[in-house]
Coordinates of C-alpha atoms in Angstrom, one line a residue:
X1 CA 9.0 -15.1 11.2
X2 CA 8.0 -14.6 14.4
X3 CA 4.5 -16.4 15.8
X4 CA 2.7 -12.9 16.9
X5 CA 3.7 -11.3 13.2
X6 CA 2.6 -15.2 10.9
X7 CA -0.7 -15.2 12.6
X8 CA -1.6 -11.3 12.5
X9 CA -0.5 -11.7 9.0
X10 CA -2.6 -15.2 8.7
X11 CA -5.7 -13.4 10.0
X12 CA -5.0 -10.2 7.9
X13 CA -5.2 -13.1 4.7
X14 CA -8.1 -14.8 6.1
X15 CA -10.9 -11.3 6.8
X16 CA -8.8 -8.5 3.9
X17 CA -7.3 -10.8 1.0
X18 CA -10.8 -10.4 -0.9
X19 CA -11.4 -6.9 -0.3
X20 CA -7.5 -6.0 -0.8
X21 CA -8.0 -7.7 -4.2
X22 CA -11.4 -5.8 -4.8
X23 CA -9.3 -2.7 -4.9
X24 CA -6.1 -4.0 -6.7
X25 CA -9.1 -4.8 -9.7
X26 CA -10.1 -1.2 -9.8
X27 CA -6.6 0.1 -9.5
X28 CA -4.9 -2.2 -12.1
X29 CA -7.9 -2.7 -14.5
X30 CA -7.3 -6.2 -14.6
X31 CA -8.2 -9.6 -12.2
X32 CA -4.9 -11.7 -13.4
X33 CA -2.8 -8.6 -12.6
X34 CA -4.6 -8.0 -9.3
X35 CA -4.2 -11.5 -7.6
X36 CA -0.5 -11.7 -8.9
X37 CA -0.3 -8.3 -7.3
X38 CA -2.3 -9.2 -4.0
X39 CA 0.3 -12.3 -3.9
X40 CA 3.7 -10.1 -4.3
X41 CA 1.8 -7.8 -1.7
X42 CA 1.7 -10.9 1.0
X43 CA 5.3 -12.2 -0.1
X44 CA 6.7 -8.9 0.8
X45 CA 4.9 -8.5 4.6
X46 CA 6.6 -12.1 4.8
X47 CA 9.7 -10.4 4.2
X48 CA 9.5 -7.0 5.8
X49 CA 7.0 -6.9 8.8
X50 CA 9.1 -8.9 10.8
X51 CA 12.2 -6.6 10.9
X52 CA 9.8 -3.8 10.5
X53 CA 6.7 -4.2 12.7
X54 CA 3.2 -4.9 11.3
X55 CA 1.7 -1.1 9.7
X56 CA -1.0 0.6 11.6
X57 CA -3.3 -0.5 8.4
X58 CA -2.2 -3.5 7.3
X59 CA -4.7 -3.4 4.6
X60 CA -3.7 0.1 3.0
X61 CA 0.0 -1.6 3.4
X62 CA -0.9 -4.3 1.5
X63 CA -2.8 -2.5 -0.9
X64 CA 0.0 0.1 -1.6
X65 CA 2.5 -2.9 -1.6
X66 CA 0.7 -4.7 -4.3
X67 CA 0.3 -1.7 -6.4
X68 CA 3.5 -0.5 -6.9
X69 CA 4.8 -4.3 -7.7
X70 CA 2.4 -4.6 -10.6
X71 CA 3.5 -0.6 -11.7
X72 CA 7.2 -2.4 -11.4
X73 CA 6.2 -5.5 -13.2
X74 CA 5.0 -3.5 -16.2
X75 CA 7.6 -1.4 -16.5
X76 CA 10.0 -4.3 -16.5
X77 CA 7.4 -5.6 -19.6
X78 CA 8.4 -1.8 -21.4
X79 CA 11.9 -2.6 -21.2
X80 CA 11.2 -6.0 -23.8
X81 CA 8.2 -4.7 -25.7
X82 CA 8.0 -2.2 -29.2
X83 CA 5.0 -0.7 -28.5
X84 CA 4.8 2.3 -25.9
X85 CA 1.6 0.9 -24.3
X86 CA 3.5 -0.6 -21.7
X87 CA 5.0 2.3 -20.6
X88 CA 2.1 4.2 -21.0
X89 CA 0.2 1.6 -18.6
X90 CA 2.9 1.7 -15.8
X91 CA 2.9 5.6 -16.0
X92 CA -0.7 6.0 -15.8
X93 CA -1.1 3.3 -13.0
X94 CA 1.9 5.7 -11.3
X95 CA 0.1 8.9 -11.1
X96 CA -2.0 8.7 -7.5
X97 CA -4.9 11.1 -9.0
X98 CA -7.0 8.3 -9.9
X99 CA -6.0 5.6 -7.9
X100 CA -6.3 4.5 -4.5
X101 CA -5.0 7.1 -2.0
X102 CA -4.2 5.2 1.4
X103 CA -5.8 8.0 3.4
X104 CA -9.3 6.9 2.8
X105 CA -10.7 3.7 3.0
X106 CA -13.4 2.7 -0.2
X107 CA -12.5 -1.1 0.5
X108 CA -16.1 -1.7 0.7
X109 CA -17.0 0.1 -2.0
X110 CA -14.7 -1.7 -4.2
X111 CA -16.1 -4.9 -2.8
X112 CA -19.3 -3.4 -4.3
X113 CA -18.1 -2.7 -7.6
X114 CA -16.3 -5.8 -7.7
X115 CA -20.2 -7.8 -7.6
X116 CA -21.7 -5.7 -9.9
X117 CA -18.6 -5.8 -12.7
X118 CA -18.7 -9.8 -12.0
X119 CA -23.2 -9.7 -12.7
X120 CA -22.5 -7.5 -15.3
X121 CA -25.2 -8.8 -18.4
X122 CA -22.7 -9.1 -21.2
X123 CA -21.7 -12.5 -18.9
X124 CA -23.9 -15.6 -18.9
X125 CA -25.9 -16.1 -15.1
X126 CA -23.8 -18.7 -14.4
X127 CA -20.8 -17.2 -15.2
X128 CA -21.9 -14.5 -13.5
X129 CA -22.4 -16.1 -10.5
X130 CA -19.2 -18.2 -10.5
X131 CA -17.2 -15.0 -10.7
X132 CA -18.7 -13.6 -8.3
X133 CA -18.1 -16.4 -6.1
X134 CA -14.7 -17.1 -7.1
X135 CA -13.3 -13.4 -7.0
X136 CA -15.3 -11.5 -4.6
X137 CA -16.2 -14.0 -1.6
X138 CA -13.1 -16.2 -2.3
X139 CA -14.9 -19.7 -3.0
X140 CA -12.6 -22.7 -4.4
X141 CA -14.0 -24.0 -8.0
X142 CA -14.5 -26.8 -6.1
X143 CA -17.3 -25.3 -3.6
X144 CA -18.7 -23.4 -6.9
X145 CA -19.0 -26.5 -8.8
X146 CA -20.8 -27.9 -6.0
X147 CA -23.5 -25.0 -6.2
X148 CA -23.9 -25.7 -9.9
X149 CA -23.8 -29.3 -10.0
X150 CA -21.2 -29.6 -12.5
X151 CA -17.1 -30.4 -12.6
X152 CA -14.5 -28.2 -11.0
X153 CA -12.2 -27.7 -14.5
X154 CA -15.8 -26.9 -15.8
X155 CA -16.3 -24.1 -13.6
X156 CA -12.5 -23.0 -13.7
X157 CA -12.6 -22.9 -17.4
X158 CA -15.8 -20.4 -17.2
X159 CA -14.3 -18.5 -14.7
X160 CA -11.1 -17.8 -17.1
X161 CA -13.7 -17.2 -20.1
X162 CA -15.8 -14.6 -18.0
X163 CA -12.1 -12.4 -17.0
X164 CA -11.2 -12.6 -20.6
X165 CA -14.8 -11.1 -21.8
X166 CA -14.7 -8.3 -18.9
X167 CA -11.2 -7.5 -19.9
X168 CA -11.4 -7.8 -24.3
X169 CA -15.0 -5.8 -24.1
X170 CA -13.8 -3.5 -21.4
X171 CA -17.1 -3.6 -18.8
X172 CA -16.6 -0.9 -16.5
X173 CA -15.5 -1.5 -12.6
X174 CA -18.5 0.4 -11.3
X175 CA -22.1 0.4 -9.6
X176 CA -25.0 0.5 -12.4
X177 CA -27.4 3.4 -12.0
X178 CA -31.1 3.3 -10.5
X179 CA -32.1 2.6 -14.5
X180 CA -29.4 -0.6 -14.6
X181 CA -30.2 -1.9 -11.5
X182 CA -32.8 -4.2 -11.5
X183 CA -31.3 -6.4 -14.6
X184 CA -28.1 -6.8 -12.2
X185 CA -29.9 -7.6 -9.2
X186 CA -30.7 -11.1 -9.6
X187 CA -27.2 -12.1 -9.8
X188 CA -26.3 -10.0 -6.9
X189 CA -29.0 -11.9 -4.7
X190 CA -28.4 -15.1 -6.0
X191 CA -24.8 -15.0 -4.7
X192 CA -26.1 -14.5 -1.7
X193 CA -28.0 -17.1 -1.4
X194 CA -25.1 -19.5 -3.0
X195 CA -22.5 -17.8 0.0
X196 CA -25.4 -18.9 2.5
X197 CA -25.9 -22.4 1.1
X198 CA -22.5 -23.6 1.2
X199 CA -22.3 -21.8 5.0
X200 CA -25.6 -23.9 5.4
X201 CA -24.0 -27.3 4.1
X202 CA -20.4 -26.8 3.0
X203 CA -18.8 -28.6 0.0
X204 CA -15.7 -30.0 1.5
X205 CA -13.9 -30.1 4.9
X206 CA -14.4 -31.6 8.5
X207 CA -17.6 -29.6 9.5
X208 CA -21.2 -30.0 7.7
X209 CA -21.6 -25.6 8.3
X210 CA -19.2 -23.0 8.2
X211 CA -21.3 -20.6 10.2
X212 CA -18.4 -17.6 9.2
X213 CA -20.4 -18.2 5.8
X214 CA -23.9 -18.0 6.5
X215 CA -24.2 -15.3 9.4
X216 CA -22.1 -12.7 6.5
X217 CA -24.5 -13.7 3.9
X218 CA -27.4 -13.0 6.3
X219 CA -25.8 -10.1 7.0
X220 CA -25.2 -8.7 3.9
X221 CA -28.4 -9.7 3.1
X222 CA -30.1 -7.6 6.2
X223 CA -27.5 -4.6 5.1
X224 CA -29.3 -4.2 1.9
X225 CA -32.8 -4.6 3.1
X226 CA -32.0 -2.2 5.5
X227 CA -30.4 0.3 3.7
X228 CA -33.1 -0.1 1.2
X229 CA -35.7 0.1 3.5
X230 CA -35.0 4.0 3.7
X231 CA -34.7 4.8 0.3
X232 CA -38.0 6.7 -0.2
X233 CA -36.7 9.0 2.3
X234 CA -33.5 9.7 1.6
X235 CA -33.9 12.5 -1.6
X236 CA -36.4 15.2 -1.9
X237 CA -39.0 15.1 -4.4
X238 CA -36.7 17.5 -6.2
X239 CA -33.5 14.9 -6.2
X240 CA -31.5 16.6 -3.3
X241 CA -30.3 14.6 -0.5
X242 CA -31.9 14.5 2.9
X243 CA -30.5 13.6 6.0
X244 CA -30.7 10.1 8.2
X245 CA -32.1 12.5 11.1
X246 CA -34.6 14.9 8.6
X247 CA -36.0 11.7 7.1
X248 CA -39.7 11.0 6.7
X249 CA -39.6 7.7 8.4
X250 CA -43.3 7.4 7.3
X251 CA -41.8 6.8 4.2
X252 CA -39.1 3.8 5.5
X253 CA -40.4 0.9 4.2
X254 CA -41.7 -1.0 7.9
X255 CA -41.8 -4.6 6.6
X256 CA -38.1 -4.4 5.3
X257 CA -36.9 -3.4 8.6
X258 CA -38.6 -6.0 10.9
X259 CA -36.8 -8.7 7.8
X260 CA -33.5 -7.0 8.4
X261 CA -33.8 -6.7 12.1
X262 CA -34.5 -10.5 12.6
X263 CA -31.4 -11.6 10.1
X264 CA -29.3 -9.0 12.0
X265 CA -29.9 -11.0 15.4
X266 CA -29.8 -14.3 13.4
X267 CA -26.2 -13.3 12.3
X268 CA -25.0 -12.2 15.8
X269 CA -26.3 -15.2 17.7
X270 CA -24.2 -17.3 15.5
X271 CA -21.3 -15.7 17.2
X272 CA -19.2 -16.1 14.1
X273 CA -20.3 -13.2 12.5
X274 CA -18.7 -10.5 10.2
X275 CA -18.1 -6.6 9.1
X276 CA -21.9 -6.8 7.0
X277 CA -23.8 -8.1 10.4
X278 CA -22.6 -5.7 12.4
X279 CA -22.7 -2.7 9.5
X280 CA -26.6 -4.6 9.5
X281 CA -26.7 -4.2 13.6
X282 CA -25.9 -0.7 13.2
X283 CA -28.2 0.4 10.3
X284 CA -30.9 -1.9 12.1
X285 CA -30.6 0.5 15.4
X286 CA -31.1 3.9 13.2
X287 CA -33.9 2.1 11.6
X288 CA -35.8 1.1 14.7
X289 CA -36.0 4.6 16.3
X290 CA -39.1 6.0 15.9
X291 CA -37.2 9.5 16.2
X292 CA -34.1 10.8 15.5
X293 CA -33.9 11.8 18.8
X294 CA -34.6 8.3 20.4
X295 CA -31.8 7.0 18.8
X296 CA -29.7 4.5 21.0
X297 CA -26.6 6.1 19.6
X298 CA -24.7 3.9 22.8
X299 CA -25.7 1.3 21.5
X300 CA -24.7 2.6 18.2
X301 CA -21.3 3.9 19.5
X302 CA -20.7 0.4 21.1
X303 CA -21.2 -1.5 17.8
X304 CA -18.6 0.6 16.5
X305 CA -16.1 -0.4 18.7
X306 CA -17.0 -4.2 17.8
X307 CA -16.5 -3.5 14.3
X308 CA -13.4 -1.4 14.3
X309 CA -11.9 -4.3 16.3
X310 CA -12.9 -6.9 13.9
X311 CA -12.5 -4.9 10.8
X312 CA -11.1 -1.1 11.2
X313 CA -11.0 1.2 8.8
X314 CA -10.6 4.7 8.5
X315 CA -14.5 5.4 7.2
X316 CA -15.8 3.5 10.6
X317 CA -13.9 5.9 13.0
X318 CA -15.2 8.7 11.0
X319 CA -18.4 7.6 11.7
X320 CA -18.1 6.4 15.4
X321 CA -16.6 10.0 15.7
X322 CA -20.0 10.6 14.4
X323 CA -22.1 8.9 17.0
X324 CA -19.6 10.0 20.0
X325 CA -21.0 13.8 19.1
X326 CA -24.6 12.4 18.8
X327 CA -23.7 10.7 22.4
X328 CA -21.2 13.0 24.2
X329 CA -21.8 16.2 22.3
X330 CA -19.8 17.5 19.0
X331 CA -16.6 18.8 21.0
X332 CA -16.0 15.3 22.3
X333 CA -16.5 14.3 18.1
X334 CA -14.9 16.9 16.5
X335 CA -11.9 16.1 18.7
X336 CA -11.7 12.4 17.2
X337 CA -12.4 13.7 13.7
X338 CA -9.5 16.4 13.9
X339 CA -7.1 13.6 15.8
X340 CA -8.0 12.0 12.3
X341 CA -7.0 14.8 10.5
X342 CA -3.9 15.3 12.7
X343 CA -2.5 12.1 12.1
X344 CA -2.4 12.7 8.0
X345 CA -5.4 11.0 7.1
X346 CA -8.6 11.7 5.5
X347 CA -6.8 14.7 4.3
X348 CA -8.8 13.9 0.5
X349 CA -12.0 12.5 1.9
X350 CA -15.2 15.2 1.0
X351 CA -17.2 13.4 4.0
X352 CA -14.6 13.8 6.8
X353 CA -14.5 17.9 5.4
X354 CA -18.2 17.5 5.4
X355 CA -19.0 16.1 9.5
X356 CA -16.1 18.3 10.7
X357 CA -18.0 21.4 9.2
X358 CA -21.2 20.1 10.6
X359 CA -19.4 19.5 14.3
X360 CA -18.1 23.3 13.6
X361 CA -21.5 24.9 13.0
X362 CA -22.9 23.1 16.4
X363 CA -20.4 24.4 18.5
X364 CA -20.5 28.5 16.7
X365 CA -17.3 27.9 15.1
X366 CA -18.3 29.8 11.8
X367 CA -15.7 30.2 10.4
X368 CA -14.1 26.6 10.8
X369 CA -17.5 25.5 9.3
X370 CA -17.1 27.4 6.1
X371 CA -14.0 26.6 5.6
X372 CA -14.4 22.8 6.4
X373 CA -17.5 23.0 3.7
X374 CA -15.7 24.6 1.3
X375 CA -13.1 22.0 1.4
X376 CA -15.6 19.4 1.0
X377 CA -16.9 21.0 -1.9
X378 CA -13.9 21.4 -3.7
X379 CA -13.1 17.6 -3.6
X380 CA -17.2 16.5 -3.7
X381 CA -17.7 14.7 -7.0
X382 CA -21.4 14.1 -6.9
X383 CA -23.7 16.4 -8.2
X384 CA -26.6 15.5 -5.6
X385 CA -23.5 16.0 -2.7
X386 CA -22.6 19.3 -4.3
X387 CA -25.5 20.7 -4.4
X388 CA -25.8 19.7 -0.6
X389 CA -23.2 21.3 0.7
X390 CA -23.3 24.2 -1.2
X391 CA -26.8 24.8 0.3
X392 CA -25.2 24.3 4.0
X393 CA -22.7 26.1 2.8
X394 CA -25.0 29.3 2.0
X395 CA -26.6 29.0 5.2
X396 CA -24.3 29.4 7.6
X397 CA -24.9 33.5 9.0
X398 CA -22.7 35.9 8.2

């Protein structure tokens, strides 16, 4: 293999393996299937990227890679086995209707859904937590056992114990609701703090910090507080959702800000931060405006670029073609979004329909709007984003 190809592919390892796997889990329904998956996935870019090139997204590579190796796996498993389950299993994993479609990006959504199915409360706390740590942020048993104060094998054994109880009583790969929330949350925040204390003193290795460690669990951390901070604001007394720029920020909670804001710059000035601080930098620049129209959407537009260089995806250019309208005006932004659309992506994606309508209707382009709406209505799945865009929908003239 040539050098250029090992170490893209040794960096793609290093910042995607645990997200890439966060999607195998919801795709394959199963942890021990996704990390056998995510490793076929690896073996065959060792194989193919260097007569082929490294893909444009090496993740959605990857991802698609490792999916249809487990669908062949199991079929291969139908071939020796008298039940149809098998089959069944391959077949429905097969069909792309459900399943991960390579022209969005939900990687960090999966990562999401990934912490909340390991702190589901069917598991004990500390298996809990050691999942979470293990699967999702990638940890040895040996840096987890160090957290808890107890033997590697220990901690190895509970991991295996906590897969096989999410797996016999089926606990759904998803995000609780508002009413499920707080009994989940503790875990959630209590991996954080474990991510930050072995960033803060690490378990093993030549240097007494990782700083990589601590300045993403600060900025996770400062993500949520952030994001948080608006929630007041973000639905109408009614339940309907309101945008960023029609927000009450009266109603933005002012002391979860200034907390976010100073973990944001703690994160960057440790120079070895990650996707969450700068996500954090971003969300910390809409939140310090006292307008929507003094928003430093440069600023914003510059941060963008940071991230998509560290970590692209299709969902940040969506929404740096979203601050290039705020900046330049919504031709130079519609143009990025439909050079999205041109090249064959975010062709499913309700949100992409959704800004390209809302670039439309600012520049009099009617009737691109309504049908750009009705698009994203069509493939909208959430009631509170339906009723949304049917009411933009209704109010466009004519």
């Amino acid at each position: 293999m040539t050098d250029p190809v090992r170490a893209t592919l040794d960096a793609v390892y290093r910042g995607e393996s645990r997200r890439i796997f966060a999607t195998l889990v919801r795709l394959l329904g199963d942890f021990d299937r996704a990390e056998e998956a995510l490793h076929e996935a690896f073996r065959a870019a060792l194989e193919q990227w260097p007569a082929q090139g490294v893909p444009a997204n090496p993740r959605a590579w990857l991802v698609s890679a490792g999916r249809f190796k487990a669908i062949d796996a199991i079929r291969r498993q139908a071939r020796f086995s008298p039940w149809d389950e098998p089959a069944e299993r391959a077949e429905a994993l097969a069909d792309p209707a459900p399943g991960w479609d390579a022209d969005t990006d939900e990687l960090e959504d999966d990562r999401l859904r990934l912490v909340f199915t390991c702190c589901h409360p069917a598991l004990s706390p500390d298996a809990q937590v050691a999942l979470t740590l293990r699967e999702v942020c990638g940890l040895a048993p040996e840096e987890i056992a160090r957290a808890f104060m107890v033997p590697a094998p220990t901690i190895a054994q509970r991991i295996v114990r906590a897969k096989a109880r999410i797996r016999d009583t089926r606990i759904p790969y998803q995000v609780p609701t508002r009413i499920e929330l707080p009994e989940r949350l503790d875990a959630v925040l209590r991996v954080v703090y474990l991510v930050f204390n072995e960033g803060y003193a690490a378990s093993s290795g030549e240097s007494l910090t990782r700083a990589d460690l601590s300045a993403e669990a600060l900025g996770l951390l400062a993500l949520m507080l952030l994001h948080d901070a608006r929630r007041a604001a973000r639905t109408s007394a009614q339940g309907e959702i309101v945008l960023l720029d029609q927000q009450d920020r009266g109603l933005w909670h002012r002391a979860q800000i200034e907390e976010g804001a100073a973990l944001v710059e703690r994160a960057l000035r440790s120079r070895r931060f990650g996707p969450y601080a700068l996500q954090a930098a971003i969300a910390a620049v809409h939140a310090e405006a006292e307008r929507a129209e003094a928003t430093d959407w440069p600023q914003i537009v510059g941060l963008y670029d940071v991230l998509l260089r560290l970590d692209p995806s299709l969902v940040a250019e969506l929404n740096r073609a979203a601050a290039i309208a705020m900046r330049d005006g919504p031709a130079a932004g519609l143009a990025l979004v439909d050079a999205l659309f041109a090249r064959g992506e975010l062709a499913d994606y309700h949100l992409a329909h959704g800004a390209r309508a809302e670039l439309c209707r600012r520049l009099g382009r009617l009737g691109e709007a309504r049908g750009a709406y009705e698009r994203a209505l069509a493939l909208a799945r959430q009631q509170p984003e339906r009723q949304f865009l049917a009411r933009q929908l209704a109010s466009l003239p004519g």
